[in-house]
Coordinates of C-alpha atoms in Angstrom, one line a residue:
X13 CA -26.7 -0.9 -76.8
X14 CA -26.7 -4.7 -76.4
X15 CA -29.7 -6.7 -75.1
X16 CA -29.3 -9.7 -72.9
X17 CA -32.0 -12.3 -72.4
X18 CA -32.6 -14.1 -69.1
X19 CA -35.2 -15.9 -67.1
X20 CA -35.1 -13.9 -63.8
X21 CA -33.1 -10.8 -63.2
X22 CA -32.4 -10.1 -59.6
X23 CA -31.6 -6.5 -58.8
X24 CA -29.3 -6.3 -55.8
X25 CA -27.2 -9.3 -54.7
X26 CA -27.1 -8.4 -51.0
X27 CA -28.9 -10.0 -48.1
X28 CA -32.1 -11.0 -50.0
X29 CA -30.8 -10.9 -53.5
X30 CA -28.0 -13.4 -52.9
X31 CA -30.4 -15.9 -51.3
X32 CA -33.0 -15.4 -54.1
X33 CA -30.3 -16.2 -56.7
X34 CA -29.3 -19.3 -54.8
X35 CA -32.8 -20.6 -54.4
X36 CA -33.8 -19.9 -58.1
X37 CA -30.6 -21.6 -59.3
X38 CA -31.3 -24.7 -57.3
X39 CA -34.5 -25.0 -59.4
X40 CA -32.6 -24.7 -62.6
X41 CA -34.0 -21.2 -63.4
X42 CA -31.7 -19.0 -65.6
X43 CA -30.7 -16.2 -63.2
X44 CA -28.8 -12.9 -63.7
X45 CA -27.8 -10.9 -60.7
X46 CA -27.4 -7.1 -61.1
X47 CA -25.2 -5.5 -58.5
X48 CA -24.1 -1.8 -58.5
X49 CA -21.1 -2.7 -56.3
X50 CA -19.9 -6.2 -55.6
X51 CA -21.5 -9.0 -53.6
X52 CA -20.5 -8.7 -49.9
X53 CA -20.0 -4.9 -50.1
X54 CA -20.2 -2.5 -47.2
X55 CA -22.3 0.2 -48.8
X56 CA -25.8 -1.0 -47.7
X57 CA -27.3 -3.1 -44.9
X58 CA -25.6 -6.5 -45.3
X59 CA -22.2 -6.0 -43.6
X60 CA -20.8 -5.7 -40.1
X61 CA -19.4 -9.2 -39.5
X62 CA -22.4 -10.5 -37.4
X63 CA -26.2 -10.7 -37.4
X64 CA -28.5 -12.2 -34.8
X65 CA -30.5 -15.3 -35.4
X66 CA -33.3 -15.9 -32.9
X67 CA -36.6 -17.9 -32.9
X68 CA -38.8 -16.5 -30.1
X69 CA -39.7 -13.5 -32.2
X70 CA -41.0 -10.5 -30.3
X71 CA -41.9 -8.6 -33.5
X72 CA -44.9 -11.0 -34.2
X73 CA -45.5 -14.7 -33.6
X74 CA -46.3 -15.1 -37.3
X75 CA -42.6 -15.0 -38.1
X76 CA -41.7 -18.1 -36.1
X77 CA -42.6 -20.8 -38.7
X78 CA -40.4 -18.8 -41.2
X79 CA -37.6 -18.7 -38.7
X80 CA -37.7 -22.5 -38.3
X81 CA -37.3 -22.8 -42.1
X82 CA -34.6 -20.2 -42.2
X83 CA -32.6 -22.1 -39.6
X84 CA -32.6 -25.2 -41.8
X85 CA -31.7 -22.9 -44.7
X86 CA -28.6 -21.4 -43.1
X87 CA -27.3 -24.9 -42.2
X88 CA -28.0 -26.0 -45.7
X89 CA -26.1 -23.1 -47.2
X90 CA -23.1 -23.8 -44.8
X91 CA -23.0 -27.4 -46.0
X92 CA -23.1 -26.4 -49.7
X93 CA -20.3 -23.9 -49.4
X94 CA -18.2 -26.0 -47.0
X95 CA -18.1 -23.4 -44.3
X96 CA -20.7 -22.7 -41.5
X97 CA -22.4 -19.3 -41.7
X98 CA -24.3 -19.7 -38.5
X99 CA -22.8 -20.2 -35.0
X100 CA -25.4 -21.2 -32.3
X101 CA -24.7 -19.4 -29.1
X102 CA -28.2 -19.2 -27.5
X103 CA -29.7 -15.8 -26.9
X104 CA -30.9 -13.5 -24.1
X105 CA -33.9 -11.2 -24.2
X106 CA -33.7 -8.6 -21.3
X107 CA -36.0 -5.9 -20.2
X108 CA -39.3 -5.2 -18.4
X109 CA -41.6 -8.2 -18.4
X110 CA -44.3 -6.2 -20.2
X111 CA -41.9 -4.5 -22.6
X112 CA -41.7 -5.1 -26.3
X113 CA -38.7 -7.5 -26.2
X114 CA -39.5 -9.7 -23.3
X115 CA -43.3 -9.5 -23.6
X116 CA -43.3 -10.2 -27.3
X117 CA -40.8 -13.1 -26.9
X118 CA -42.9 -14.7 -24.2
X119 CA -46.0 -14.4 -26.5
X120 CA -44.2 -16.0 -29.5
X121 CA -42.9 -18.8 -27.2
X122 CA -46.4 -19.5 -25.9
X123 CA -48.1 -19.4 -29.4
X124 CA -45.5 -21.8 -30.9
X125 CA -44.6 -23.9 -27.8
X126 CA -41.0 -22.7 -27.8
X127 CA -38.7 -23.5 -24.9
X128 CA -37.6 -20.4 -23.0
X129 CA -36.1 -20.1 -19.5
X130 CA -36.9 -17.2 -17.2
X131 CA -33.7 -16.5 -15.2
X132 CA -33.8 -15.1 -11.7
X133 CA -31.2 -12.4 -11.0
X134 CA -28.9 -14.8 -9.1
X135 CA -28.9 -17.4 -11.8
X136 CA -28.4 -14.7 -14.5
X137 CA -25.4 -13.3 -12.6
X138 CA -23.9 -16.8 -12.3
X139 CA -24.4 -17.8 -15.9
X140 CA -23.7 -14.5 -17.6
X141 CA -21.4 -12.4 -15.4
X142 CA -20.3 -10.1 -18.2
X143 CA -23.9 -8.6 -18.3
X144 CA -25.2 -6.3 -15.6
X145 CA -28.9 -6.8 -14.9
X146 CA -31.0 -3.7 -14.2
X147 CA -33.3 -3.9 -11.1
X148 CA -36.7 -4.9 -12.2
X149 CA -35.6 -6.5 -15.5
X150 CA -36.6 -9.9 -16.6
X151 CA -34.1 -12.1 -18.5
X152 CA -35.1 -14.8 -20.9
X153 CA -32.8 -17.5 -22.3
X154 CA -33.5 -19.3 -25.6
X155 CA -31.4 -22.1 -27.1
X156 CA -32.2 -21.6 -30.8
X157 CA -30.3 -18.3 -31.3
X158 CA -26.9 -17.4 -32.6
X159 CA -24.7 -15.4 -34.9
X160 CA -24.8 -15.3 -38.7
X161 CA -21.7 -14.1 -40.6
X162 CA -23.3 -11.8 -43.2
X163 CA -20.5 -11.2 -45.6
X164 CA -19.8 -15.0 -45.9
X165 CA -23.6 -15.7 -46.2
X166 CA -23.9 -13.3 -49.1
X167 CA -20.8 -14.1 -51.0
X168 CA -21.4 -17.8 -50.3
X169 CA -24.9 -17.8 -51.7
X170 CA -23.9 -15.9 -54.8
X171 CA -21.0 -18.3 -55.3
X172 CA -23.2 -21.3 -55.0
X173 CA -25.8 -19.8 -57.4
X174 CA -23.0 -19.3 -59.9
X175 CA -21.9 -22.9 -59.5
X176 CA -25.4 -23.9 -60.3
X177 CA -25.5 -21.7 -63.5
X178 CA -26.3 -18.2 -62.5
X179 CA -24.3 -15.2 -63.5
X180 CA -23.7 -11.7 -61.9
X181 CA -23.0 -8.3 -63.4
X182 CA -21.1 -6.2 -60.9
X183 CA -20.7 -2.4 -61.1
X184 CA -24.1 -2.4 -62.9
X185 CA -26.4 0.3 -61.7
X186 CA -30.0 0.0 -62.9
X187 CA -31.3 3.0 -64.7
X188 CA -34.9 1.9 -65.0
X189 CA -37.5 -0.9 -65.1
X190 CA -40.2 -1.0 -67.8
X191 CA -42.5 -3.4 -69.6
X192 CA -40.9 -5.2 -72.5
X193 CA -42.2 -7.1 -75.6
X194 CA -44.8 -9.8 -74.8
X195 CA -44.8 -10.4 -71.0
X196 CA -41.1 -9.6 -70.5
X197 CA -39.6 -6.9 -68.4
X198 CA -36.8 -4.6 -69.5
X199 CA -34.1 -3.6 -67.0
X200 CA -32.0 -0.7 -68.4
X201 CA -28.4 -0.4 -67.4
X202 CA -26.0 2.3 -68.6
X203 CA -24.9 0.4 -71.7
X204 CA -27.1 -2.7 -71.8
X205 CA -30.7 -3.8 -71.6
X206 CA -31.7 -6.9 -69.8
X207 CA -34.8 -8.6 -71.1
X208 CA -36.2 -10.9 -68.4
X209 CA -39.3 -13.1 -68.0
X210 CA -39.4 -11.8 -64.4
X211 CA -37.6 -9.3 -62.3
X212 CA -37.0 -9.4 -58.5
X213 CA -36.1 -6.1 -56.9
X214 CA -34.1 -6.7 -53.7
X215 CA -32.1 -3.5 -53.6
X216 CA -32.8 -2.5 -50.0
X217 CA -32.4 1.3 -49.5
X218 CA -32.4 1.9 -53.3
X219 CA -35.9 0.4 -53.9
X220 CA -37.9 3.6 -53.9
X221 CA -35.8 5.0 -56.7
X222 CA -36.1 1.8 -58.7
X223 CA -39.9 1.4 -58.3
X224 CA -41.2 5.0 -58.0
X225 CA -44.7 4.1 -59.3
X226 CA -45.2 1.7 -56.3
X227 CA -45.0 4.7 -54.0
X228 CA -43.8 2.6 -51.0
X229 CA -43.6 4.8 -47.8
X230 CA -40.1 3.7 -47.0
X231 CA -37.6 5.6 -44.9
X232 CA -33.8 5.0 -44.7
X233 CA -32.0 5.4 -41.4
X234 CA -28.3 5.8 -40.8
X235 CA -27.2 3.4 -38.2
X236 CA -23.9 3.0 -36.2
X237 CA -22.2 -0.3 -35.3
X238 CA -19.4 -0.1 -32.7
X239 CA -16.8 -2.7 -31.5
X240 CA -15.6 -2.3 -27.9
X241 CA -12.4 -4.0 -26.5
X242 CA -12.9 -6.9 -24.1
X243 CA -10.8 -6.7 -21.0
X244 CA -10.9 -10.5 -20.6
X245 CA -11.8 -11.9 -24.1
X246 CA -12.5 -15.3 -22.6
X247 CA -15.6 -13.9 -20.8
X248 CA -17.0 -12.7 -24.2
X249 CA -16.5 -15.7 -26.4
X250 CA -19.5 -17.4 -28.2
X251 CA -19.5 -20.2 -25.6
X252 CA -20.0 -17.8 -22.7
X253 CA -21.5 -14.6 -24.0
X254 CA -24.6 -15.2 -26.2
X255 CA -26.3 -12.8 -28.6
X256 CA -28.7 -10.5 -26.7
X257 CA -31.4 -7.9 -27.1
X258 CA -32.1 -5.4 -24.3
X259 CA -35.0 -3.0 -23.6
X260 CA -33.4 -0.3 -21.5
X261 CA -34.5 3.2 -20.5
X262 CA -31.8 4.4 -23.0
X263 CA -33.5 2.5 -25.8
X264 CA -33.7 -1.0 -27.4
X265 CA -30.2 -2.3 -28.3
X266 CA -28.4 -5.5 -29.0
X267 CA -25.0 -7.2 -29.1
X268 CA -22.9 -10.2 -30.0
X269 CA -20.2 -12.4 -28.6
X270 CA -16.6 -11.6 -29.6
X271 CA -16.1 -13.0 -33.1
X272 CA -12.5 -11.9 -33.4
X273 CA -11.3 -12.8 -29.8
X274 CA -10.8 -9.2 -29.0
X275 CA -13.9 -7.0 -29.4
X276 CA -17.6 -7.0 -28.8
X277 CA -20.1 -5.4 -31.2
X278 CA -23.1 -3.5 -30.0
X279 CA -25.7 -1.3 -31.7
X280 CA -28.9 0.6 -31.0
X281 CA -32.0 -0.7 -32.8
X282 CA -34.1 2.5 -32.6
X283 CA -33.2 6.0 -33.7
X284 CA -31.0 7.2 -36.5
X285 CA -30.9 10.1 -38.9
X286 CA -33.0 9.7 -42.0
X287 CA -30.8 9.7 -45.1
X288 CA -30.5 9.0 -48.8
X289 CA -28.5 5.9 -49.6
X290 CA -26.4 7.8 -52.2
X291 CA -25.7 10.6 -49.8
X292 CA -25.0 8.6 -46.6
X293 CA -22.5 10.1 -44.3
X294 CA -20.1 7.1 -43.9
X295 CA -17.8 8.9 -41.4
X296 CA -18.4 7.8 -37.7
X297 CA -18.3 10.9 -35.5
X298 CA -17.6 11.0 -31.8
X299 CA -21.2 11.9 -31.0
X300 CA -22.4 8.9 -33.0
X301 CA -20.9 6.4 -30.5
X302 CA -21.7 8.4 -27.4
X303 CA -25.0 6.5 -26.6
X304 CA -23.2 3.2 -27.1
X305 CA -20.4 4.2 -24.8
X306 CA -23.0 5.0 -22.1
X307 CA -24.6 1.6 -22.5
X308 CA -21.3 -0.2 -22.2
X309 CA -20.5 1.7 -19.0
X310 CA -23.8 0.9 -17.4
X311 CA -24.4 -2.7 -18.5
X312 CA -21.2 -4.3 -19.8
X313 CA -18.5 -3.4 -17.3
X314 CA -16.0 -5.9 -18.8
X315 CA -15.6 -3.8 -22.0
X316 CA -13.4 -0.8 -22.6
X317 CA -15.4 2.4 -22.5
X318 CA -14.4 3.6 -26.0
X319 CA -14.8 1.6 -29.3
X320 CA -11.8 0.6 -31.2
X321 CA -13.6 0.8 -34.5
X322 CA -17.1 1.6 -35.8
X323 CA -19.0 1.4 -39.1
X324 CA -22.1 2.9 -40.7
X325 CA -25.0 0.9 -42.2
X326 CA -28.6 1.5 -43.0
X327 CA -32.1 0.4 -42.0
X328 CA -34.8 0.6 -44.7
X329 CA -38.0 0.8 -42.7
X330 CA -41.7 0.4 -43.4
X331 CA -44.2 2.3 -41.2
X332 CA -45.2 -0.9 -39.4
X333 CA -41.8 -2.5 -39.2
X334 CA -42.8 -5.5 -41.3
X335 CA -41.3 -6.6 -44.6
X336 CA -42.6 -5.9 -48.2
X337 CA -42.9 -9.0 -50.3
X338 CA -45.0 -9.4 -53.4
X339 CA -46.0 -8.0 -56.8
X340 CA -46.5 -4.2 -56.9
X341 CA -49.6 -3.6 -59.1
X342 CA -47.9 -0.8 -61.0
X343 CA -45.3 -3.2 -62.5
X344 CA -45.9 -6.3 -64.6
X345 CA -43.9 -9.5 -63.7
X346 CA -42.0 -7.7 -61.0
X347 CA -41.6 -9.0 -57.4
X348 CA -40.3 -6.7 -54.6
X349 CA -38.5 -8.2 -51.6
X350 CA -37.1 -6.0 -48.9
X351 CA -37.7 -3.1 -46.5
X352 CA -36.4 -5.4 -43.7
X353 CA -36.7 -2.7 -41.1
X354 CA -33.6 -3.7 -39.3
X355 CA -34.5 -7.3 -38.5
X356 CA -34.6 -9.2 -41.9
X357 CA -31.2 -10.7 -42.4
X358 CA -32.0 -13.9 -40.5
X359 CA -34.8 -14.7 -42.9
X360 CA -32.8 -14.6 -46.1
X361 CA -32.9 -18.4 -47.0
X362 CA -36.7 -18.7 -46.5
X363 CA -37.4 -15.4 -48.2
X364 CA -35.2 -16.6 -51.0
X365 CA -37.6 -19.6 -51.4
X366 CA -40.7 -17.3 -51.2
X367 CA -39.3 -15.0 -53.9
X368 CA -38.4 -18.0 -56.1
X369 CA -42.0 -19.3 -55.7
X370 CA -43.4 -15.9 -56.7
X371 CA -41.0 -15.6 -59.7
X372 CA -42.0 -19.0 -60.9
X373 CA -45.8 -18.6 -60.5
X374 CA -46.0 -20.9 -57.5
X375 CA -47.8 -20.4 -54.2
X376 CA -45.4 -19.9 -51.3
X377 CA -45.5 -22.2 -48.3
X378 CA -46.0 -19.3 -45.9
X379 CA -48.8 -16.7 -45.8
X380 CA -47.7 -13.3 -46.9
X381 CA -50.6 -11.1 -45.6
X382 CA -48.3 -9.5 -43.1
X383 CA -46.0 -8.3 -45.9
X384 CA -48.7 -7.3 -48.4
X385 CA -47.3 -4.7 -50.8
X386 CA -50.6 -2.9 -51.0
X387 CA -51.2 -2.4 -47.2
X388 CA -50.0 1.2 -47.3
X389 CA -52.1 2.3 -50.2
X390 CA -54.6 5.1 -49.5

């Protein structure tokens, strides 16, 4: 069995791992990415053609400074790879004024002096005729929101990292992580051992199996994405139909403008069957899309009532919905970055910087108490 030496080994080259590789490579750190599939694959949580970027963050106002940095990072990545990964469309938050989405967005806007418009029903109907507003709902408009292209973002970050000196092992499933000689860490593959000064685990739904001694209380949910045909595609383009989040009696859900000129993607944020990432049912069944079909009929009358295609992805959730970032005490010279709980993609460039700081022994610019790896310890 061969042994390979590297500075930092990044396990998982998806949403976070790709950005971590990019940010470490910019600093001249020797980086080796380990990927059980290939960068940009559709087996985890980083696919589906579109992800929402937004700034007035209802999950917690503490995220807003990170989002401002992430916005700069997405634009920087687009410039470096020669193709934009983020399209700004503006964004809508819709629901009861005291609900999670609208109430939390208003709080974040107040804490960080963000500009938001509260739209009355008449103005909402004029500006966004493709959406149907429920009686009693409040609609908020924010300018700093848009669509990230996830597959391009991931493959672009990995490609840029490799241009800067990084390398990637594809088809390489990690068998175990253990202490090595001196202060090194050994990452065992099927036919190779990687000896690294530091290891970053950014493997999403596979993290519990890679770091069993950390005993993170993570759950993996099977999620459905569905694309519905637009009757008049011009009504659903990025210039007329912004990204949105809605808090409805049927649940919290979200959607995107048409990125292909033909269809509109929507998905439910809450709910989903708990699963194992290696045993995920990747077949979309008729009952999977039934809740989404009901939402389309009620709130998006310009779309066809049945999806033309659908896909399966995963959320890796923490009990409180916040991320896990830091050094698990049970492992030496290991940083864990993930458990994005269905809302982490937009943060990848800034979390890449944070993980690079932690890997290099530097203090990150942003406080990490909200993401403390020990907060679930009994």
